[in-house]
Amino acid sequence: MHPIYWHRFPFLFLVIPLILGIIVGQYLSSFPSTFILGVIIISFFLLFIIQKVRSGLPFVLLTFTGLFSTGVYLSTTKIPAIISGETYQLTGRCEQILSPGKIVVSSPHLCTYLQVPDSTEITVGDSLAGLIRLYLLQTSHNRHDFNYDNYLQHQGIQAKGFPTGEIHKTGHSQDLYSVCHSIRNNLVTKLQRVIPDSTTYKLLAALCLGCLQEITPDTKELFQNTGMIHILAISGLHIGAIFAFFLCLLRLFHFKSKKSRLILIPLIWLVACITGLSPSACRAATILSFITIGEAFRQETIPLNAIAAAAFFSLLIHPELLYSVSFQMSYAAYTGIILIYPLMRIKKMHKYLRPLYSLLCISFSAQAMTLPIMAYYFHTISLNSIFINLIAVPAASFLLYGGIMLLALPGFISFYLSYIIIGLTHLFIFSLQQFSKIVINLPDLYPTVTHVILFYLIIILAIIYLITRKRQVLRFICCSVSILLVFHCCFTYYIQNRQEIVIRNLYKQSAILLNYKGYYAYLKTTSPDDGLSTYITANHLQALPTHEAFVGQQIKFIRNHLSSSQCSISIIDHTNSTFSHENIVIITENIYPPNFLEFHPRLIIMDNSNTSHCTKAWQKFCLKNQIPFFKTSEVGTIILKI
């Protein structure tokens, strides 16, 4: 490692081991936390002792060890000491309102996602008490499907709760977060009062204040179809537009010194507070703060280091943010603008074409770095959104400035000015409706984590080559592309030659599918929409004709009994309630355990179509006979190799 890279990008080298530690920490949840804490203390203590040593290798190793261990320690998840399905007395404080009727309540030892009636008026900061039925989060292991419990877990939430009676308010306490939400609610009320058109009011509430709950499903679908959904959420686009507006004001009043820009830091954080301190607004404000401070006190400012610094301190405070799609998309977009946009600049260009070309380059730079993440999480890539941004981003920025003006001016003036904003809003929505008819998408994309890592490696190497023009980097690019192609071919061969049974977790439904070397057949299904279409598409499976039995190479299925060279599996339901001597037994349709003791399989699996009473009966049976027992309601979709 050359010393210049460490000094130019210090936070980039600090955030990498922290991220690695957070990722590895998910697999070391059973590791003693005291041992990890000891490693952290020893590493930083030795680092303090050898700080005057000239050799940089011990410094790098100890820094990496200390930050890696810090990431592992911070990401250690603590399973709450509760019994799923039991009723408990809730005493906590409302920390967040996700949507009407869905709130996050924190208590001394538990953070709970609570569903309450929509009519219940609860604000952030209210102290709540009542009886609730608690359930542990059911994290899914199927990477193709979105699981809301996984999302909640990555938000630091540990359990779900449902009231069994009335939830009482026992008080209210103020903190910065609740004060910001109170200010935002007052501003939302003013917008609703001065704007007579509901469509314009709801759009401005989302653009200016981050109130996505007000957006109608039709409007949200329109923005999704055009790839403009990021405009609705308060993000770097909005904070950056406001920062640019403040910067223009400073220049207008002849404040040209870079140190004078420090006054913009409290202003942009004030804007972040008005939006309710949303994570995306705080990320943008943090990055702009680091860049502003760097420009004020250093002659050479490296924006990439400012982005890494913002990510480093954000993950130190909230390590679960690493798994947030919004966090990943934001930093990928920021990095793309910093690295790709300078490479696309053209010095000689007509002054009227320069703003349009710059906007196109910024849009392309941001989306180029977010494409792998979009493909991984959303399984589709919108290509026309790059060009739609040419109209949508300036229009959204203009509406943002108009909304701020309506909030800043007295009510009677804002009321008359709102008619201009209403006309522009409907023109903007009409333009998006016309663009939504032109769809250029790449659907049904299911890359693995390895695909995404290799794609980013190729993108980064390509950027380095365009900067340095070194042939050695070009060789690395060719090697990376070759590795990607070889891996993709091997992965395609692997998924087309798999033999497995997929037991889907569906509430009060059964869905059991056979995947046999690129073909599939339903062994059991009680719902036409069983949620396995994603699995079928991701694995490029073709349907087998409807049949009562199946015979393949070293595999046979007849009358709910499947046998192969590795195992024998039986599906117990109302059509086949005979308990035979298979290795693995799948219980569905609420079949209770037998009374005889000769039944002793190697493994018992229950899907979510069984009642709780039936499940408890099987739990007692398996505990008595020492049989391993798994429920899809706890582990998500179960896949059995055959």
PDB file of N, CA, C and O in Angstrom, residues 359-404:
ATOM      1  N   LEU A 359     -26.767  17.641 -17.047  1.00  0.00           N
ATOM      2  CA  LEU A 359     -27.842  16.904 -16.386  1.00  0.00           C
ATOM      3  C   LEU A 359     -27.910  15.470 -16.878  1.00  0.00           C
ATOM      4  O   LEU A 359     -28.107  14.530 -16.093  1.00  0.00           O
ATOM      5  N   LEU A 360     -27.713  15.276 -18.191  1.00  0.00           N
ATOM      6  CA  LEU A 360     -27.704  13.926 -18.751  1.00  0.00           C
ATOM      7  C   LEU A 360     -26.538  13.117 -18.191  1.00  0.00           C
ATOM      8  O   LEU A 360     -26.697  11.935 -17.849  1.00  0.00           O
ATOM      9  N   CYS A 361     -25.366  13.741 -18.071  1.00  0.00           N
ATOM     10  CA  CYS A 361     -24.187  13.045 -17.545  1.00  0.00           C
ATOM     11  C   CYS A 361     -24.372  12.674 -16.075  1.00  0.00           C
ATOM     12  O   CYS A 361     -24.003  11.569 -15.648  1.00  0.00           O
ATOM     13  N   ILE A 362     -24.945  13.584 -15.286  1.00  0.00           N
ATOM     14  CA  ILE A 362     -25.183  13.300 -13.868  1.00  0.00           C
ATOM     15  C   ILE A 362     -26.179  12.154 -13.717  1.00  0.00           C
ATOM     16  O   ILE A 362     -25.994  11.248 -12.895  1.00  0.00           O
ATOM     17  N   SER A 363     -27.238  12.178 -14.522  1.00  0.00           N
ATOM     18  CA  SER A 363     -28.237  11.110 -14.473  1.00  0.00           C
ATOM     19  C   SER A 363     -27.619   9.766 -14.844  1.00  0.00           C
ATOM     20  O   SER A 363     -27.846   8.752 -14.173  1.00  0.00           O
ATOM     21  N   PHE A 364     -26.815   9.745 -15.899  1.00  0.00           N
ATOM     22  CA  PHE A 364     -26.164   8.507 -16.319  1.00  0.00           C
ATOM     23  C   PHE A 364     -25.171   8.023 -15.264  1.00  0.00           C
ATOM     24  O   PHE A 364     -25.103   6.821 -14.965  1.00  0.00           O
ATOM     25  N   SER A 365     -24.393   8.935 -14.691  1.00  0.00           N
ATOM     26  CA  SER A 365     -23.383   8.566 -13.694  1.00  0.00           C
ATOM     27  C   SER A 365     -24.019   7.937 -12.465  1.00  0.00           C
ATOM     28  O   SER A 365     -23.528   6.928 -11.933  1.00  0.00           O
ATOM     29  N   ALA A 366     -25.120   8.531 -12.006  1.00  0.00           N
ATOM     30  CA  ALA A 366     -25.794   8.006 -10.816  1.00  0.00           C
ATOM     31  C   ALA A 366     -26.401   6.640 -11.088  1.00  0.00           C
ATOM     32  O   ALA A 366     -26.284   5.717 -10.273  1.00  0.00           O
ATOM     33  N   GLN A 367     -27.038   6.493 -12.246  1.00  0.00           N
ATOM     34  CA  GLN A 367     -27.734   5.241 -12.519  1.00  0.00           C
ATOM     35  C   GLN A 367     -26.778   4.127 -12.902  1.00  0.00           C
ATOM     36  O   GLN A 367     -27.079   2.950 -12.662  1.00  0.00           O
ATOM     37  N   ALA A 368     -25.637   4.452 -13.487  1.00  0.00           N
ATOM     38  CA  ALA A 368     -24.675   3.409 -13.863  1.00  0.00           C
ATOM     39  C   ALA A 368     -24.189   2.641 -12.639  1.00  0.00           C
ATOM     40  O   ALA A 368     -23.987   1.420 -12.702  1.00  0.00           O
ATOM     41  N   MET A 369     -24.011   3.335 -11.518  1.00  0.00           N
ATOM     42  CA  MET A 369     -23.535   2.677 -10.303  1.00  0.00           C
ATOM     43  C   MET A 369     -24.653   1.991  -9.526  1.00  0.00           C
ATOM     44  O   MET A 369     -24.381   1.153  -8.658  1.00  0.00           O
ATOM     45  N   THR A 370     -25.897   2.342  -9.796  1.00  0.00           N
ATOM     46  CA  THR A 370     -27.006   1.720  -9.063  1.00  0.00           C
ATOM     47  C   THR A 370     -27.646   0.563  -9.817  1.00  0.00           C
ATOM     48  O   THR A 370     -28.480  -0.140  -9.246  1.00  0.00           O
ATOM     49  N   LEU A 371     -27.268   0.341 -11.079  1.00  0.00           N
ATOM     50  CA  LEU A 371     -27.896  -0.718 -11.876  1.00  0.00           C
ATOM     51  C   LEU A 371     -27.756  -2.109 -11.250  1.00  0.00           C
ATOM     52  O   LEU A 371     -28.737  -2.862 -11.189  1.00  0.00           O
ATOM     53  N   PRO A 372     -26.552  -2.526 -10.772  1.00  0.00           N
ATOM     54  CA  PRO A 372     -26.462  -3.860 -10.153  1.00  0.00           C
ATOM     55  C   PRO A 372     -27.354  -4.008  -8.924  1.00  0.00           C
ATOM     56  O   PRO A 372     -27.944  -5.079  -8.712  1.00  0.00           O
ATOM     57  N   ILE A 373     -27.465  -2.948  -8.116  1.00  0.00           N
ATOM     58  CA  ILE A 373     -28.326  -3.020  -6.924  1.00  0.00           C
ATOM     59  C   ILE A 373     -29.793  -3.117  -7.328  1.00  0.00           C
ATOM     60  O   ILE A 373     -30.569  -3.888  -6.743  1.00  0.00           O
ATOM     61  N   MET A 374     -30.198  -2.344  -8.347  1.00  0.00           N
ATOM     62  CA  MET A 374     -31.574  -2.404  -8.829  1.00  0.00           C
ATOM     63  C   MET A 374     -31.900  -3.797  -9.355  1.00  0.00           C
ATOM     64  O   MET A 374     -32.983  -4.335  -9.097  1.00  0.00           O
ATOM     65  N   ALA A 375     -30.978  -4.388 -10.093  1.00  0.00           N
ATOM     66  CA  ALA A 375     -31.211  -5.728 -10.627  1.00  0.00           C
ATOM     67  C   ALA A 375     -31.315  -6.758  -9.511  1.00  0.00           C
ATOM     68  O   ALA A 375     -32.130  -7.693  -9.584  1.00  0.00           O
ATOM     69  N   TYR A 376     -30.517  -6.593  -8.461  1.00  0.00           N
ATOM     70  CA  TYR A 376     -30.508  -7.577  -7.366  1.00  0.00           C
ATOM     71  C   TYR A 376     -31.790  -7.513  -6.535  1.00  0.00           C
ATOM     72  O   TYR A 376     -32.365  -8.554  -6.195  1.00  0.00           O
ATOM     73  N   TYR A 377     -32.239  -6.300  -6.207  1.00  0.00           N
ATOM     74  CA  TYR A 377     -33.390  -6.166  -5.313  1.00  0.00           C
ATOM     75  C   TYR A 377     -34.730  -6.127  -6.056  1.00  0.00           C
ATOM     76  O   TYR A 377     -35.714  -6.690  -5.586  1.00  0.00           O
ATOM     77  N   PHE A 378     -34.763  -5.447  -7.214  1.00  0.00           N
ATOM     78  CA  PHE A 378     -36.027  -5.237  -7.907  1.00  0.00           C
ATOM     79  C   PHE A 378     -36.172  -6.095  -9.160  1.00  0.00           C
ATOM     80  O   PHE A 378     -37.236  -6.101  -9.780  1.00  0.00           O
ATOM     81  N   HIS A 379     -35.114  -6.796  -9.561  1.00  0.00           N
ATOM     82  CA  HIS A 379     -35.131  -7.759 -10.664  1.00  0.00           C
ATOM     83  C   HIS A 379     -35.511  -7.140 -12.004  1.00  0.00           C
ATOM     84  O   HIS A 379     -35.966  -7.842 -12.902  1.00  0.00           O
ATOM     85  N   THR A 380     -35.370  -5.862 -12.146  1.00  0.00           N
ATOM     86  CA  THR A 380     -35.613  -5.181 -13.402  1.00  0.00           C
ATOM     87  C   THR A 380     -34.807  -3.901 -13.448  1.00  0.00           C
ATOM     88  O   THR A 380     -34.479  -3.328 -12.406  1.00  0.00           O
ATOM     89  N   ILE A 381     -34.482  -3.449 -14.661  1.00  0.00           N
ATOM     90  CA  ILE A 381     -33.724  -2.215 -14.860  1.00  0.00           C
ATOM     91  C   ILE A 381     -34.492  -1.347 -15.842  1.00  0.00           C
ATOM     92  O   ILE A 381     -34.855  -1.803 -16.936  1.00  0.00           O
ATOM     93  N   SER A 382     -34.747  -0.113 -15.448  1.00  0.00           N
ATOM     94  CA  SER A 382     -35.432   0.846 -16.312  1.00  0.00           C
ATOM     95  C   SER A 382     -34.391   1.673 -17.053  1.00  0.00           C
ATOM     96  O   SER A 382     -33.629   2.420 -16.445  1.00  0.00           O
ATOM     97  N   LEU A 383     -34.366   1.547 -18.373  1.00  0.00           N
ATOM     98  CA  LEU A 383     -33.377   2.259 -19.186  1.00  0.00           C
ATOM     99  C   LEU A 383     -33.856   3.634 -19.633  1.00  0.00           C
ATOM    100  O   LEU A 383     -33.046   4.526 -19.875  1.00  0.00           O
ATOM    101  N   ASN A 384     -35.173   3.793 -19.768  1.00  0.00           N
ATOM    102  CA  ASN A 384     -35.677   5.090 -20.236  1.00  0.00           C
ATOM    103  C   ASN A 384     -35.655   6.163 -19.155  1.00  0.00           C
ATOM    104  O   ASN A 384     -35.855   7.341 -19.440  1.00  0.00           O
ATOM    105  N   SER A 385     -35.420   5.769 -17.897  1.00  0.00           N
ATOM    106  CA  SER A 385     -35.423   6.754 -16.820  1.00  0.00           C
ATOM    107  C   SER A 385     -34.260   7.739 -16.948  1.00  0.00           C
ATOM    108  O   SER A 385     -34.334   8.858 -16.436  1.00  0.00           O
ATOM    109  N   ILE A 386     -33.176   7.325 -17.642  1.00  0.00           N
ATOM    110  CA  ILE A 386     -32.041   8.241 -17.829  1.00  0.00           C
ATOM    111  C   ILE A 386     -32.477   9.480 -18.604  1.00  0.00           C
ATOM    112  O   ILE A 386     -32.105  10.611 -18.282  1.00  0.00           O
ATOM    113  N   PHE A 387     -33.309   9.274 -19.625  1.00  0.00           N
ATOM    114  CA  PHE A 387     -33.761  10.398 -20.448  1.00  0.00           C
ATOM    115  C   PHE A 387     -34.947  11.122 -19.815  1.00  0.00           C
ATOM    116  O   PHE A 387     -35.099  12.330 -19.996  1.00  0.00           O
ATOM    117  N   ILE A 388     -35.779  10.392 -19.080  1.00  0.00           N
ATOM    118  CA  ILE A 388     -36.901  11.045 -18.400  1.00  0.00           C
ATOM    119  C   ILE A 388     -36.386  12.014 -17.349  1.00  0.00           C
ATOM    120  O   ILE A 388     -37.012  13.038 -17.057  1.00  0.00           O
ATOM    121  N   ASN A 389     -35.213  11.704 -16.783  1.00  0.00           N
ATOM    122  CA  ASN A 389     -34.621  12.595 -15.777  1.00  0.00           C
ATOM    123  C   ASN A 389     -34.345  13.990 -16.324  1.00  0.00           C
ATOM    124  O   ASN A 389     -34.306  14.964 -15.572  1.00  0.00           O
ATOM    125  N   LEU A 390     -34.135  14.078 -17.641  1.00  0.00           N
ATOM    126  CA  LEU A 390     -33.854  15.382 -18.242  1.00  0.00           C
ATOM    127  C   LEU A 390     -35.008  16.354 -18.035  1.00  0.00           C
ATOM    128  O   LEU A 390     -34.808  17.569 -17.943  1.00  0.00           O
ATOM    129  N   ILE A 391     -36.231  15.829 -17.961  1.00  0.00           N
ATOM    130  CA  ILE A 391     -37.399  16.669 -17.716  1.00  0.00           C
ATOM    131  C   ILE A 391     -37.833  16.591 -16.261  1.00  0.00           C
ATOM    132  O   ILE A 391     -38.187  17.600 -15.642  1.00  0.00           O
ATOM    133  N   ALA A 392     -37.779  15.387 -15.692  1.00  0.00           N
ATOM    134  CA  ALA A 392     -38.329  15.178 -14.349  1.00  0.00           C
ATOM    135  C   ALA A 392     -37.521  15.892 -13.276  1.00  0.00           C
ATOM    136  O   ALA A 392     -38.098  16.495 -12.358  1.00  0.00           O
ATOM    137  N   VAL A 393     -36.192  15.829 -13.356  1.00  0.00           N
ATOM    138  CA  VAL A 393     -35.369  16.425 -12.300  1.00  0.00           C
ATOM    139  C   VAL A 393     -35.504  17.949 -12.260  1.00  0.00           C
ATOM    140  O   VAL A 393     -35.736  18.524 -11.182  1.00  0.00           O
ATOM    141  N   PRO A 394     -35.376  18.667 -13.402  1.00  0.00           N
ATOM    142  CA  PRO A 394     -35.598  20.120 -13.325  1.00  0.00           C
ATOM    143  C   PRO A 394     -37.015  20.474 -12.880  1.00  0.00           C
ATOM    144  O   PRO A 394     -37.207  21.422 -12.100  1.00  0.00           O
ATOM    145  N   ALA A 395     -38.019  19.718 -13.370  1.00  0.00           N
ATOM    146  CA  ALA A 395     -39.403  20.006 -12.980  1.00  0.00           C
ATOM    147  C   ALA A 395     -39.612  19.771 -11.492  1.00  0.00           C
ATOM    148  O   ALA A 395     -40.245  20.581 -10.798  1.00  0.00           O
ATOM    149  N   ALA A 396     -39.064  18.651 -10.976  1.00  0.00           N
ATOM    150  CA  ALA A 396     -39.202  18.368  -9.546  1.00  0.00           C
ATOM    151  C   ALA A 396     -38.464  19.411  -8.711  1.00  0.00           C
ATOM    152  O   ALA A 396     -38.950  19.816  -7.642  1.00  0.00           O
ATOM    153  N   SER A 397     -37.295  19.867  -9.168  1.00  0.00           N
ATOM    154  CA  SER A 397     -36.561  20.906  -8.433  1.00  0.00           C
ATOM    155  C   SER A 397     -37.352  22.213  -8.406  1.00  0.00           C
ATOM    156  O   SER A 397     -37.411  22.892  -7.373  1.00  0.00           O
ATOM    157  N   PHE A 398     -37.982  22.557  -9.536  1.00  0.00           N
ATOM    158  CA  PHE A 398     -38.778  23.779  -9.588  1.00  0.00           C
ATOM    159  C   PHE A 398     -39.982  23.679  -8.658  1.00  0.00           C
ATOM    160  O   PHE A 398     -40.318  24.642  -7.949  1.00  0.00           O
ATOM    161  N   LEU A 399     -40.637  22.509  -8.629  1.00  0.00           N
ATOM    162  CA  LEU A 399     -41.762  22.310  -7.715  1.00  0.00           C
ATOM    163  C   LEU A 399     -41.291  22.348  -6.258  1.00  0.00           C
ATOM    164  O   LEU A 399     -42.011  22.825  -5.375  1.00  0.00           O
ATOM    165  N   LEU A 400     -40.077  21.827  -6.013  1.00  0.00           N
ATOM    166  CA  LEU A 400     -39.512  21.880  -4.665  1.00  0.00           C
ATOM    167  C   LEU A 400     -39.318  23.319  -4.216  1.00  0.00           C
ATOM    168  O   LEU A 400     -39.701  23.686  -3.095  1.00  0.00           O
ATOM    169  N   TYR A 401     -38.749  24.158  -5.092  1.00  0.00           N
ATOM    170  CA  TYR A 401     -38.580  25.568  -4.750  1.00  0.00           C
ATOM    171  C   TYR A 401     -39.940  26.246  -4.558  1.00  0.00           C
ATOM    172  O   TYR A 401     -40.100  27.084  -3.660  1.00  0.00           O
ATOM    173  N   GLY A 402     -40.909  25.879  -5.400  1.00  0.00           N
ATOM    174  CA  GLY A 402     -42.240  26.460  -5.251  1.00  0.00           C
ATOM    175  C   GLY A 402     -42.892  26.061  -3.947  1.00  0.00           C
ATOM    176  O   GLY A 402     -43.536  26.886  -3.279  1.00  0.00           O
ATOM    177  N   GLY A 403     -42.718  24.803  -3.553  1.00  0.00           N
ATOM    178  CA  GLY A 403     -43.280  24.360  -2.277  1.00  0.00           C
ATOM    179  C   GLY A 403     -42.645  25.059  -1.094  1.00  0.00           C
ATOM    180  O   GLY A 403     -43.334  25.427  -0.132  1.00  0.00           O
ATOM    181  N   ILE A 404     -41.315  25.258  -1.144  1.00  0.00           N
ATOM    182  CA  ILE A 404     -40.632  25.982  -0.066  1.00  0.00           C
ATOM    183  C   ILE A 404     -41.127  27.419   0.009  1.00  0.00           C
ATOM    184  O   ILE A 404     -41.316  27.977   1.111  1.00  0.00           O
TER     185      ILE A 404
END
